[in-house]
mmCIF file of C-alpha atoms and ligand atoms in Angstrom:
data_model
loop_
_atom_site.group_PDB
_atom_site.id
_atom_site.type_symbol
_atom_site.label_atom_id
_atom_site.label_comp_id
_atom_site.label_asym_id
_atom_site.label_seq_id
_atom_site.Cartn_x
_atom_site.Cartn_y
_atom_site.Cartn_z
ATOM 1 C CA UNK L 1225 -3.625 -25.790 -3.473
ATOM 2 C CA UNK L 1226 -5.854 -28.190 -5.623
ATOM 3 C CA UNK L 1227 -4.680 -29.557 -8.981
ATOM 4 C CA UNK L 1228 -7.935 -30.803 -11.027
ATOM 5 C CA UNK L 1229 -6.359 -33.911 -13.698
ATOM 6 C CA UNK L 1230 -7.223 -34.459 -16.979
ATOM 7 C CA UNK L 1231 -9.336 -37.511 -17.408
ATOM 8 C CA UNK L 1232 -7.009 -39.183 -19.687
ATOM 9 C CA UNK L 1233 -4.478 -38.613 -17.502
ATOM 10 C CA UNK L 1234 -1.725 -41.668 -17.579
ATOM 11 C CA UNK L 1235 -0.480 -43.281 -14.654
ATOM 12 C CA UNK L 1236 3.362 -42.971 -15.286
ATOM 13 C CA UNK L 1237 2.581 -39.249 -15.516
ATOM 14 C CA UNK L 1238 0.491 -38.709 -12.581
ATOM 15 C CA UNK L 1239 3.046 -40.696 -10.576
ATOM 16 C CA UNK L 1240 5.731 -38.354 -11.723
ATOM 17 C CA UNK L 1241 3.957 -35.234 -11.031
ATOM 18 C CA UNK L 1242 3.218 -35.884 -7.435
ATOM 19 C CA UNK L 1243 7.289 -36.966 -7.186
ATOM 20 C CA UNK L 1244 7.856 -33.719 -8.082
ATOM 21 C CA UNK L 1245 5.855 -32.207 -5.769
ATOM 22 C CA UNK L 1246 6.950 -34.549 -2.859
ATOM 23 C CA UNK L 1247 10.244 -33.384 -4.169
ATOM 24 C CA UNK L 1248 9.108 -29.726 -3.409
ATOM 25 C CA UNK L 1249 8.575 -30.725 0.165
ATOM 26 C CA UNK L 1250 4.560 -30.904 -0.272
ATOM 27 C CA UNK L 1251 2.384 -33.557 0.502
ATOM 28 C CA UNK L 1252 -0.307 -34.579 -1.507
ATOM 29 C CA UNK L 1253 -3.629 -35.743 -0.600
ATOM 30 C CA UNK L 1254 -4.536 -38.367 -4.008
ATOM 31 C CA UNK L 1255 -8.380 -38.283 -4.642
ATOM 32 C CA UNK L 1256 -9.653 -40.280 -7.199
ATOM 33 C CA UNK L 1257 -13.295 -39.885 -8.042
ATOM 34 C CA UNK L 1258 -15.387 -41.410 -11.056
ATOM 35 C CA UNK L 1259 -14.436 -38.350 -13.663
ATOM 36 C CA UNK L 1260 -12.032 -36.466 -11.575
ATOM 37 C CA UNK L 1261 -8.886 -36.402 -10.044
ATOM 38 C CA UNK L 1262 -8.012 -34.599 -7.634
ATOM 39 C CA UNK L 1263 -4.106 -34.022 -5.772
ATOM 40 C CA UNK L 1264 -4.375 -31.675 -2.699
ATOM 41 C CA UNK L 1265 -1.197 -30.281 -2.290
ATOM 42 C CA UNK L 1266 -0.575 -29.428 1.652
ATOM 43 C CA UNK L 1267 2.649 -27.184 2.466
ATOM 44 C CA UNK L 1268 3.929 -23.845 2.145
ATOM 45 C CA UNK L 1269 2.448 -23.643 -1.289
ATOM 46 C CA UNK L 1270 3.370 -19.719 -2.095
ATOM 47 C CA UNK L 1271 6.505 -20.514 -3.959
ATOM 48 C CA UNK L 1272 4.374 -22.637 -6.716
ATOM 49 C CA UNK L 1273 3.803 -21.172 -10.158
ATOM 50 C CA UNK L 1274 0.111 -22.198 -11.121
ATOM 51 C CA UNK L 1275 0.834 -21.336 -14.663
ATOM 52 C CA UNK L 1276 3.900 -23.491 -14.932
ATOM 53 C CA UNK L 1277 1.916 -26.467 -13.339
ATOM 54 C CA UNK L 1278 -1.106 -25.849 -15.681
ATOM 55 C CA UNK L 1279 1.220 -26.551 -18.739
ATOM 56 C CA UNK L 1280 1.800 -29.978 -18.168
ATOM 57 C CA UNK L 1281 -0.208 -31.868 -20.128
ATOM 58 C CA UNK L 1282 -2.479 -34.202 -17.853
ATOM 59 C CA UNK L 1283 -3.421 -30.910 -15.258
ATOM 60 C CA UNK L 1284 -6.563 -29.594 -16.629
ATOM 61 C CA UNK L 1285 -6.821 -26.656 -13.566
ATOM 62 C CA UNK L 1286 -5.075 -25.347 -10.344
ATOM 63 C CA UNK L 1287 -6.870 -23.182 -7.571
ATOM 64 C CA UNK L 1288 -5.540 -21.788 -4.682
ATOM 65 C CA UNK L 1289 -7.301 -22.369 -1.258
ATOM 66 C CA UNK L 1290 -5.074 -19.871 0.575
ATOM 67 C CA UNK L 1291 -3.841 -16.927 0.067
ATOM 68 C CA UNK L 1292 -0.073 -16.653 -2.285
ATOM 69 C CA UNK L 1293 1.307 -14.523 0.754
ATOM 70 C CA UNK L 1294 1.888 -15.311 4.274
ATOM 71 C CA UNK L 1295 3.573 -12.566 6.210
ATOM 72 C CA UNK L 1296 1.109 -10.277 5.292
ATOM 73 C CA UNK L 1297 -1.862 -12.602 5.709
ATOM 74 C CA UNK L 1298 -3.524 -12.287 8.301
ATOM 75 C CA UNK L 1299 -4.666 -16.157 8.738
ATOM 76 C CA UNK L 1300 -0.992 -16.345 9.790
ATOM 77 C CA UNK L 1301 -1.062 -13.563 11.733
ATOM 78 C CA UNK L 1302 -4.270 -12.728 13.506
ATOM 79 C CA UNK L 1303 -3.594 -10.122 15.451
ATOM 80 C CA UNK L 1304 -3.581 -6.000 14.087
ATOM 81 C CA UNK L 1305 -0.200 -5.016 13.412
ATOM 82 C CA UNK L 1306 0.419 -1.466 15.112
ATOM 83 C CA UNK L 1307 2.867 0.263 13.089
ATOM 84 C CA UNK L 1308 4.540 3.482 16.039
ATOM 85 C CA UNK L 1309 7.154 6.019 15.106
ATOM 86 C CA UNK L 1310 8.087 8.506 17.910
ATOM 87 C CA UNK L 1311 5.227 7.731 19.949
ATOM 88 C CA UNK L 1312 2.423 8.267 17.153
ATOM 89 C CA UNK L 1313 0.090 4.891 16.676
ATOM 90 C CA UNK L 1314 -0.761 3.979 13.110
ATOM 91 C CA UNK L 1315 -3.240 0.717 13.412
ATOM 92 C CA UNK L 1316 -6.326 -0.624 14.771
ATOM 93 C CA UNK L 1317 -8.015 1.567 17.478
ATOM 94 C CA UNK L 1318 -6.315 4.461 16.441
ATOM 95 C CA UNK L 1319 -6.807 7.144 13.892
ATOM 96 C CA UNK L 1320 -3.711 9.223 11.833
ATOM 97 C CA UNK L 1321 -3.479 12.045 9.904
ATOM 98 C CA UNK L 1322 -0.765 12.411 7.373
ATOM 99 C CA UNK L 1323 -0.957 15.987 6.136
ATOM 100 C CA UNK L 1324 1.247 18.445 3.811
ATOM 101 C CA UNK L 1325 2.078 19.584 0.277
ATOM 102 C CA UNK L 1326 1.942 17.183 -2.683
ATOM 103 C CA UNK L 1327 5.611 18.193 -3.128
ATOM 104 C CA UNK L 1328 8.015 20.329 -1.130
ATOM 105 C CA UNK L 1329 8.688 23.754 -2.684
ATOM 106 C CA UNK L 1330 10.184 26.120 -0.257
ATOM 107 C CA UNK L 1331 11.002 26.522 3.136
ATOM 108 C CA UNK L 1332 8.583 29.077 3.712
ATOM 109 C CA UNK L 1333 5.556 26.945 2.316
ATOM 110 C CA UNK L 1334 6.891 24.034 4.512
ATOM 111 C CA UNK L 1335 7.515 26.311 7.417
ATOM 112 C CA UNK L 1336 3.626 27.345 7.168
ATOM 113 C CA UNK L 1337 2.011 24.122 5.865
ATOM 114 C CA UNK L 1338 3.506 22.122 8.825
ATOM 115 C CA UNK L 1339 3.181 24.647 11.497
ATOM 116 C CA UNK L 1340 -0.861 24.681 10.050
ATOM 117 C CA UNK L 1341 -1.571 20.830 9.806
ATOM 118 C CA UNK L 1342 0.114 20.335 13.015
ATOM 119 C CA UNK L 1343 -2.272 23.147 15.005
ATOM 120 C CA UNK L 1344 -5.217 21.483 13.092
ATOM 121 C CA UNK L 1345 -4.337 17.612 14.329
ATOM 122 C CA UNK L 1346 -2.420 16.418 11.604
ATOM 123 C CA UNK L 1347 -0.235 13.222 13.480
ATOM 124 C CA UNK L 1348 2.657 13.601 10.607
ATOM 125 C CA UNK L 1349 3.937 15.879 7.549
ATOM 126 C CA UNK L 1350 3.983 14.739 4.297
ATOM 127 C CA UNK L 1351 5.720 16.678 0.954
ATOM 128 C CA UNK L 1352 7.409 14.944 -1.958
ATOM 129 C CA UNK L 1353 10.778 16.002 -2.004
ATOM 130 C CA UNK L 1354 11.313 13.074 -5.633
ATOM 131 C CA UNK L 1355 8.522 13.844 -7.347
ATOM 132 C CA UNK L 1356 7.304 10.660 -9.647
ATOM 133 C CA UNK L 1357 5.578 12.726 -12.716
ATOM 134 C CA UNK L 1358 4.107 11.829 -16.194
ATOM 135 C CA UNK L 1359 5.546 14.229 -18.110
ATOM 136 C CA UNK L 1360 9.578 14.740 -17.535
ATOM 137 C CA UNK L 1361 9.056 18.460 -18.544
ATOM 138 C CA UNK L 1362 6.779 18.696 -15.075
ATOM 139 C CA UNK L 1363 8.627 20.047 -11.835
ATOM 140 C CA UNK L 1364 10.087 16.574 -10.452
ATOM 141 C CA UNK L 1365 10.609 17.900 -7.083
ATOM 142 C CA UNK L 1366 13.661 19.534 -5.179
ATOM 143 C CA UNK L 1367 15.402 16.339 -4.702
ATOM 144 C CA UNK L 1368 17.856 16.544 -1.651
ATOM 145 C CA UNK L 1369 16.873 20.380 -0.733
ATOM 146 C CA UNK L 1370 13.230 18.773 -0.239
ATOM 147 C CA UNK L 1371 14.615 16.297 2.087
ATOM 148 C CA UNK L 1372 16.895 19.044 4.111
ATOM 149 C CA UNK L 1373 13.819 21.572 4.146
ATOM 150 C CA UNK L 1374 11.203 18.356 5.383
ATOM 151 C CA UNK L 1375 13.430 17.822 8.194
ATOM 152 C CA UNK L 1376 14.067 21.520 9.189
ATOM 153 C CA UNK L 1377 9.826 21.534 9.396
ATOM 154 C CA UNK L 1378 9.903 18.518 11.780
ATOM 155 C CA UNK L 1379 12.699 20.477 14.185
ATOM 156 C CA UNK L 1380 10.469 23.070 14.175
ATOM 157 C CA UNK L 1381 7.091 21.134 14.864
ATOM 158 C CA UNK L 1382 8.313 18.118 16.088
ATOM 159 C CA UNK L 1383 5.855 16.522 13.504
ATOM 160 C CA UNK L 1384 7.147 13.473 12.399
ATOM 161 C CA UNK L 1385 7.763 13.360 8.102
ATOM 162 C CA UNK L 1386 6.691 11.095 5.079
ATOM 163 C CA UNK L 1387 8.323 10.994 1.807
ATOM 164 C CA UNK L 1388 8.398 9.182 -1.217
ATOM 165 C CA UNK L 1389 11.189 6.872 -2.494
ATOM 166 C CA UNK L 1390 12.165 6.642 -6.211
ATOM 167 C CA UNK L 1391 14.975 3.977 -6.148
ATOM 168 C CA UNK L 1392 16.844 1.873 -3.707
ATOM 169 C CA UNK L 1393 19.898 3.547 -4.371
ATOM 170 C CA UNK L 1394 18.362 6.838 -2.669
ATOM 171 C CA UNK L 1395 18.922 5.055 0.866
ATOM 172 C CA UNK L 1396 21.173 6.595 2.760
ATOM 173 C CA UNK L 1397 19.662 10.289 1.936
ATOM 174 C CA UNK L 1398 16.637 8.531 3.843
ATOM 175 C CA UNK L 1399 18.381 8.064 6.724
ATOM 176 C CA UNK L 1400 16.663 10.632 8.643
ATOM 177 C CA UNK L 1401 12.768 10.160 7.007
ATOM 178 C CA UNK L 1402 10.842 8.551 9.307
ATOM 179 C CA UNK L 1403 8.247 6.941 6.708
ATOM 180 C CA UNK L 1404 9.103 6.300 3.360
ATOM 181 C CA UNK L 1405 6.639 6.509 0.819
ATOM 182 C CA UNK L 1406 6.631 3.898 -2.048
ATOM 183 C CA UNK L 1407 4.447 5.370 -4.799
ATOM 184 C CA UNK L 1408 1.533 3.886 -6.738
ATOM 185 C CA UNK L 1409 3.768 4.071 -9.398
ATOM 186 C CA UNK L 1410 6.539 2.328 -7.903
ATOM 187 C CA UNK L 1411 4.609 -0.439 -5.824
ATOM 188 C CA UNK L 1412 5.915 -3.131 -8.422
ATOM 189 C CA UNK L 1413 9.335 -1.927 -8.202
ATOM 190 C CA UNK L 1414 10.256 -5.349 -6.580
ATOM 191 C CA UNK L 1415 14.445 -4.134 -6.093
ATOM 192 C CA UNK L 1416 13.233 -1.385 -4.552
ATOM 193 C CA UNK L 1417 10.705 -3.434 -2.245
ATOM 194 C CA UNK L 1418 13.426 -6.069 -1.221
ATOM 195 C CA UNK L 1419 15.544 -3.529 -0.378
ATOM 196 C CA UNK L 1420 13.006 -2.258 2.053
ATOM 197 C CA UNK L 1421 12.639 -5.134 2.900
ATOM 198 C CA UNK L 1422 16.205 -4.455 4.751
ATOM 199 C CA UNK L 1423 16.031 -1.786 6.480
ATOM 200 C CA UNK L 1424 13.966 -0.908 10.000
ATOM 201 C CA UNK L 1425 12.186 2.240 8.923
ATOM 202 C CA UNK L 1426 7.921 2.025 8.461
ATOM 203 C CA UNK L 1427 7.257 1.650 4.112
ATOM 204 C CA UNK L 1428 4.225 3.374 3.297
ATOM 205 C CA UNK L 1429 3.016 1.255 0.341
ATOM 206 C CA UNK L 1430 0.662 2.484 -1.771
ATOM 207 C CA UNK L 1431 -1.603 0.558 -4.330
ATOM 208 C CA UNK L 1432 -0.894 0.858 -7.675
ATOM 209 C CA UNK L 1433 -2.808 2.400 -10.352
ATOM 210 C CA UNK L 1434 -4.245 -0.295 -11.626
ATOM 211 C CA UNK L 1435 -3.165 -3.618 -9.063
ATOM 212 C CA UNK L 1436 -5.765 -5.794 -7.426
ATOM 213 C CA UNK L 1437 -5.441 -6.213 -3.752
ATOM 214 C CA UNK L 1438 -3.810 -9.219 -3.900
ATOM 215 C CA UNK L 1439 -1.158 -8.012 -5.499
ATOM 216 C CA UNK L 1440 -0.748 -4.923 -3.287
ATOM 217 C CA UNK L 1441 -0.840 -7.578 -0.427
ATOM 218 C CA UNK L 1442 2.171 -9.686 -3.080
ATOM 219 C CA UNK L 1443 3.932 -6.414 -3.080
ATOM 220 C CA UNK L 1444 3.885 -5.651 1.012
ATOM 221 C CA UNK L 1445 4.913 -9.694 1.000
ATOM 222 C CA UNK L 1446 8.570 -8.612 -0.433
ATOM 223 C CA UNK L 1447 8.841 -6.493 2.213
ATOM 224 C CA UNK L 1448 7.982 -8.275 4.921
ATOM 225 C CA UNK L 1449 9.983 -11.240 3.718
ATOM 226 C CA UNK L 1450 12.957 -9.162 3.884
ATOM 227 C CA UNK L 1451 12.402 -9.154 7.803
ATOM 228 C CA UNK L 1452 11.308 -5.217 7.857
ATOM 229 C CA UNK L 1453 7.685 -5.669 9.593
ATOM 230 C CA UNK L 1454 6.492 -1.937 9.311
ATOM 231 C CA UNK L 1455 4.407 -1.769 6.438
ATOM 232 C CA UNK L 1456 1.729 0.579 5.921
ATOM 233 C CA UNK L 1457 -1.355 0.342 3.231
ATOM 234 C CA UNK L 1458 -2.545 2.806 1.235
ATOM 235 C CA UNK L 1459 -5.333 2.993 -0.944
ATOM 236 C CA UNK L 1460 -5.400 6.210 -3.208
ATOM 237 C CA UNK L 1461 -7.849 5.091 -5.547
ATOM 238 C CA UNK L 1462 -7.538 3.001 -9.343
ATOM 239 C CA UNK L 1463 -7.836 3.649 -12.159
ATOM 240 C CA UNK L 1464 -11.175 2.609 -13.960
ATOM 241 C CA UNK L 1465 -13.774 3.663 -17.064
ATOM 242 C CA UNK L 1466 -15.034 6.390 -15.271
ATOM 243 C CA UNK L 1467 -13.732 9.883 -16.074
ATOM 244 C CA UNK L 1468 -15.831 12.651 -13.745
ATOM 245 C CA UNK L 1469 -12.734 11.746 -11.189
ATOM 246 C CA UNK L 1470 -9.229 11.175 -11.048
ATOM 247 C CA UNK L 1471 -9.174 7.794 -9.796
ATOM 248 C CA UNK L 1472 -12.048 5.604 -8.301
ATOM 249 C CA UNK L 1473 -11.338 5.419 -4.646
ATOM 250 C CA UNK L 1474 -11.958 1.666 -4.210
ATOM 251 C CA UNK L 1475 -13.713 2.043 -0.216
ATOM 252 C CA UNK L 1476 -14.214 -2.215 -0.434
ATOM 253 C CA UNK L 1477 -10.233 -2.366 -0.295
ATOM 254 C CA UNK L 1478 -9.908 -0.940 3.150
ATOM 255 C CA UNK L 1479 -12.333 -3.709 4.568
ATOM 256 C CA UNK L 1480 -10.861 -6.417 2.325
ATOM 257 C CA UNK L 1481 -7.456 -5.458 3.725
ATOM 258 C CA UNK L 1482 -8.569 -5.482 7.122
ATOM 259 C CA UNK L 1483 -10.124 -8.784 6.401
ATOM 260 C CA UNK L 1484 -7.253 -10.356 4.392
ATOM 261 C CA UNK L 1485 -4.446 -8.692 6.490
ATOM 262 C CA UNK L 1486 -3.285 -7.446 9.969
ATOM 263 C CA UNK L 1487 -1.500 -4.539 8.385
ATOM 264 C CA UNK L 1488 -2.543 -1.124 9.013
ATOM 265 C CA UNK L 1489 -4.544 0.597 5.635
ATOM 266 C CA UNK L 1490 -4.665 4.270 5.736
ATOM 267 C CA UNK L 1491 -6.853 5.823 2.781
ATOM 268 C CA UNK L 1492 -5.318 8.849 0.389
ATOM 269 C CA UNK L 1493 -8.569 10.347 -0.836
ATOM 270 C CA UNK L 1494 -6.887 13.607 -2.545
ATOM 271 C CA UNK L 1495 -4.993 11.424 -5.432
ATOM 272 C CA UNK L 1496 -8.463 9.688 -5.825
ATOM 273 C CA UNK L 1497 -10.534 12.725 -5.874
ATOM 274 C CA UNK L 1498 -8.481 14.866 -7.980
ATOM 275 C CA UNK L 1499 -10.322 17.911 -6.771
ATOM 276 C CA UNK L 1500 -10.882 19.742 -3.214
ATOM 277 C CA UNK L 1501 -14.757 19.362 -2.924
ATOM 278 C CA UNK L 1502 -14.515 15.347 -3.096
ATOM 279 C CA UNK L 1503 -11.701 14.819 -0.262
ATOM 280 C CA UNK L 1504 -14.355 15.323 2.653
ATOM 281 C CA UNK L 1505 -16.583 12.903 1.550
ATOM 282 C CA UNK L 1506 -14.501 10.252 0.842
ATOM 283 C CA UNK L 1507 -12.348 11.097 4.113
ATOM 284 C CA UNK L 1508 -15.563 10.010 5.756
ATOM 285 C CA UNK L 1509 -16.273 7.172 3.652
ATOM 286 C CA UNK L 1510 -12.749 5.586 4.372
ATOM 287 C CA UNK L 1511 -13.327 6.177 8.209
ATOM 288 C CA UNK L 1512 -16.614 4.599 7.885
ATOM 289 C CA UNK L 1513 -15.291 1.793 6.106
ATOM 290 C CA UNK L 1514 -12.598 0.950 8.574
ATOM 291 C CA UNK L 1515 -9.264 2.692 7.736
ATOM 292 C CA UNK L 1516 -6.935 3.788 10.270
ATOM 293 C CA UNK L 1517 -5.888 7.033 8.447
ATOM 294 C CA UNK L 1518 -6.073 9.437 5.971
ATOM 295 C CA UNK L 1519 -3.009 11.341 4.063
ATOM 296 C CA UNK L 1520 -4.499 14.586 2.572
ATOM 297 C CA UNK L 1521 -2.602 16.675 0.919
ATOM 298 C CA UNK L 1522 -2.343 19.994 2.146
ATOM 299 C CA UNK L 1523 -1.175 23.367 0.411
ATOM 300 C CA UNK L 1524 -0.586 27.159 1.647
ATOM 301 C CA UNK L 1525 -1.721 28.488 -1.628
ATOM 302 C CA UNK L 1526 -3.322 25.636 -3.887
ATOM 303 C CA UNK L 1527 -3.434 27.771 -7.165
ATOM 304 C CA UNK L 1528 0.538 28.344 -7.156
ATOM 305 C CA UNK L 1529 0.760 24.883 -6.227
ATOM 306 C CA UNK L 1530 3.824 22.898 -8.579
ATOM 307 C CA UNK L 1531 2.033 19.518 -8.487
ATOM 308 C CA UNK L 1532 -0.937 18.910 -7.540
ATOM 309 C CA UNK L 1533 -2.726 22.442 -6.682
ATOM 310 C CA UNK L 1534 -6.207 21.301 -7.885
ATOM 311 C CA UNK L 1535 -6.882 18.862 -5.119
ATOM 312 C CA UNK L 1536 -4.870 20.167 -2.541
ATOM 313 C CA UNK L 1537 -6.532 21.976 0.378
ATOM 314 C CA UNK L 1538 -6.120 25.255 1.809
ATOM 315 C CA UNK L 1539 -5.157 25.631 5.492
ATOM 316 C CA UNK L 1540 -8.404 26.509 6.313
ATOM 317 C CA UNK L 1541 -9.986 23.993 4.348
ATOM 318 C CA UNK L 1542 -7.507 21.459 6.118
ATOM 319 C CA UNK L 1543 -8.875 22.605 9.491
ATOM 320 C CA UNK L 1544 -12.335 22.640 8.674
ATOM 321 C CA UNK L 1545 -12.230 18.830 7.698
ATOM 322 C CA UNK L 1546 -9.970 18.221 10.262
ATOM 323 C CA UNK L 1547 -12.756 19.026 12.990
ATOM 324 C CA UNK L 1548 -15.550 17.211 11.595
ATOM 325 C CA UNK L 1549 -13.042 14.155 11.139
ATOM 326 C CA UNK L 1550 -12.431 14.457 15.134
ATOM 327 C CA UNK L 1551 -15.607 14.077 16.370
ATOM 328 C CA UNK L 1552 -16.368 11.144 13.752
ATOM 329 C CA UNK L 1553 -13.075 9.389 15.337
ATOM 330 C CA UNK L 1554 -14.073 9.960 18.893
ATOM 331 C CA UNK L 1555 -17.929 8.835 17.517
ATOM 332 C CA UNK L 1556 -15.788 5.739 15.981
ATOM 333 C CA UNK L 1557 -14.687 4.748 19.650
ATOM 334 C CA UNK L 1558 -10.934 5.572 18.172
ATOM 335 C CA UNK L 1559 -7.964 7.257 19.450
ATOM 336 C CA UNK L 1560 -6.839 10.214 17.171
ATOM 337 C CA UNK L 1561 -3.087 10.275 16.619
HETATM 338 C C1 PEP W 180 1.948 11.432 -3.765
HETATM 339 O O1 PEP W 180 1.584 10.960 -2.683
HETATM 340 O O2 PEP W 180 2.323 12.611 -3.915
HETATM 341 C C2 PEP W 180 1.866 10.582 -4.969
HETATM 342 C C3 PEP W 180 2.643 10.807 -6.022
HETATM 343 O O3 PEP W 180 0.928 9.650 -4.871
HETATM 344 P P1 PEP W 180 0.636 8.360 -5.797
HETATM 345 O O4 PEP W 180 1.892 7.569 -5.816
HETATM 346 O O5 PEP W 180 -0.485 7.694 -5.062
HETATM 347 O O6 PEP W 180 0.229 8.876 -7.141
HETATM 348 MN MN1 MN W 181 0.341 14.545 -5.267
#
């Protein structure tokens, strides 16, 4: 981290400010030039607050020159993190398919969806069992039925499930889920991350609505810090000006995270899309650009969906993709999960 000074800047108070960095276990590189000066702070300089340091009065700017995380960075930790749950791969080289229902609604539509996405190539089973949802008078999911009928589909396909989170206190009925889901809505929920942070089971983290990368990469930090080393990525698109979709699915994330990370970024393009028609375009788009996944959501009759019906797929639909996305993988040089 740099610190630009004031040029007015007095002596007693320069002097001061690099004790208290010293203090902070840094050490600082003094530059004095003709108009500027300049301290290079060299450290673990993550913990520093550039907005407390740019209200003392002789700073007159702060930049960083790495990154504010290090767990997830991938400067301090070059090689591709391979995230496995009962034998399926999700990481570099490889190529997984999270498929299923927006949210889980009976046993017969999971029985069907996840018998389906399974025979098509789908590598895991998704369905929201907590559903987060904008208006409280919308379905908000069958709570613990969801989880019991999620895992009653994986006895019967073996495929392995995803679900989403609400609240750290929700724990121990995730004792059996063998991804959790954190939600765009919930990828600030920093209790909830630390708590994650605790436990051994692979955190699918998606990006928020409206968070830059970085802060996606701050938010996978909390759980990594926490010791729990099984994070997941997931871009599922932002929100922006445009209005012809639901969300703009930002396709310069995935490389960006591959760049700026060795964690493994799978790409959600239904909650981008918003409709059915978009999904196979930008399912190619995100394999194109690098990701190591998709997570499409996946119904047995869209129309009667309860959340999400309009960009949910069909089984058929789901298979049809699913074929094309094959031979792009296998075109790719990857292995398909
Ligand atoms: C979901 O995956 O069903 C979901 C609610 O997604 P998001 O958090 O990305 O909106
Ligand atoms: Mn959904």
């Amino acid at each position: 981290m740099i610190v630009i000074l004031k040029q007015n800047a007095g002596q007693t108070q320069v002097q001061q400010l690099i004790k208290d960095f010293e203090a902070q276990d840094l050490t600082i590189h003094f530059s004095q030039g003709a108009n500027t000066t300049i301290l290079g702070l060299v450290g673990d300089t993550a913990h520093l607050d550039m907005e407390k340091i740019l209200t003392n009065d002789i700073v007159r700017d702060v930049r960083r020159i790495s990154e504010p995380y290090k767990a997830a960075s991938r400067s301090f930790h070059p090689q591709d993190t391979i995230v496995e749950v009962s034998g399926v791969k999700i990481g570099e080289g490889t190529f997984t398919v999270i498929a299923g229902p927006c949210s889980v609604e009976s046993q017969q539509q999971m029985e069907t969806v996840a018998a389906s996405v399974k025979a098509s190539g789908a590598a895991f089973l998704r369905g929201g069992a907590f559903k987060p949802r904008t208006s409280p008078y919308s379905f908000q999911g069958l709570e613990d039925e969801g989880i019991r009928l999620l895992l009653a589909a994986k006895k019967a396909t073996g495929l392995p499930i995803v679900t989403e989170i609400m609240s750290e206190t929700q724990l121990d009925e995730f004792a059996d889920v063998d991804v959790i889901q954190v939600g765009a809505r919930n990828m600030q929920n920093f209790r909830l991350l630390k708590e994650l942070g605790h436990c051994d089971k692979p955190i699918l983290l998606k990006r928020g609505l409206a968070n830059t990368i970085e802060e996606l990469l701050m938010s996978a930090e909390y759980i990594l810090a926490g010791g729990n080393e099984k994070v997941i990525l997931c871009e599922r698109g932002i929100r922006t000006f445009e209005t012809c979709i639901r969300n703009n699915l930002d396709i310069s994330a995935i490389p960006v995270l591959k760049k700026q990370s060795h964690l493994p970024v799978i790409v959600d393009p239904s909650h981008a899309a918003g409709n059915t028609w978009l999904i196979e375009p930008l399912a190619r788009a995100a394999l194109a650009a690098g990701a190591d996944g998709l997570m499409i959501e996946v119904h047995n009759n869209p129309k009667a969906a309860l959340c999400d019906g309009a960009q949910s797929l069909d089984l058929p639909q789901f298979a049809a993709i699913m074929d094309d996305i094959k031979k792009r993988v296998a075109f790719e040089g990857k292995q398909l999960q």
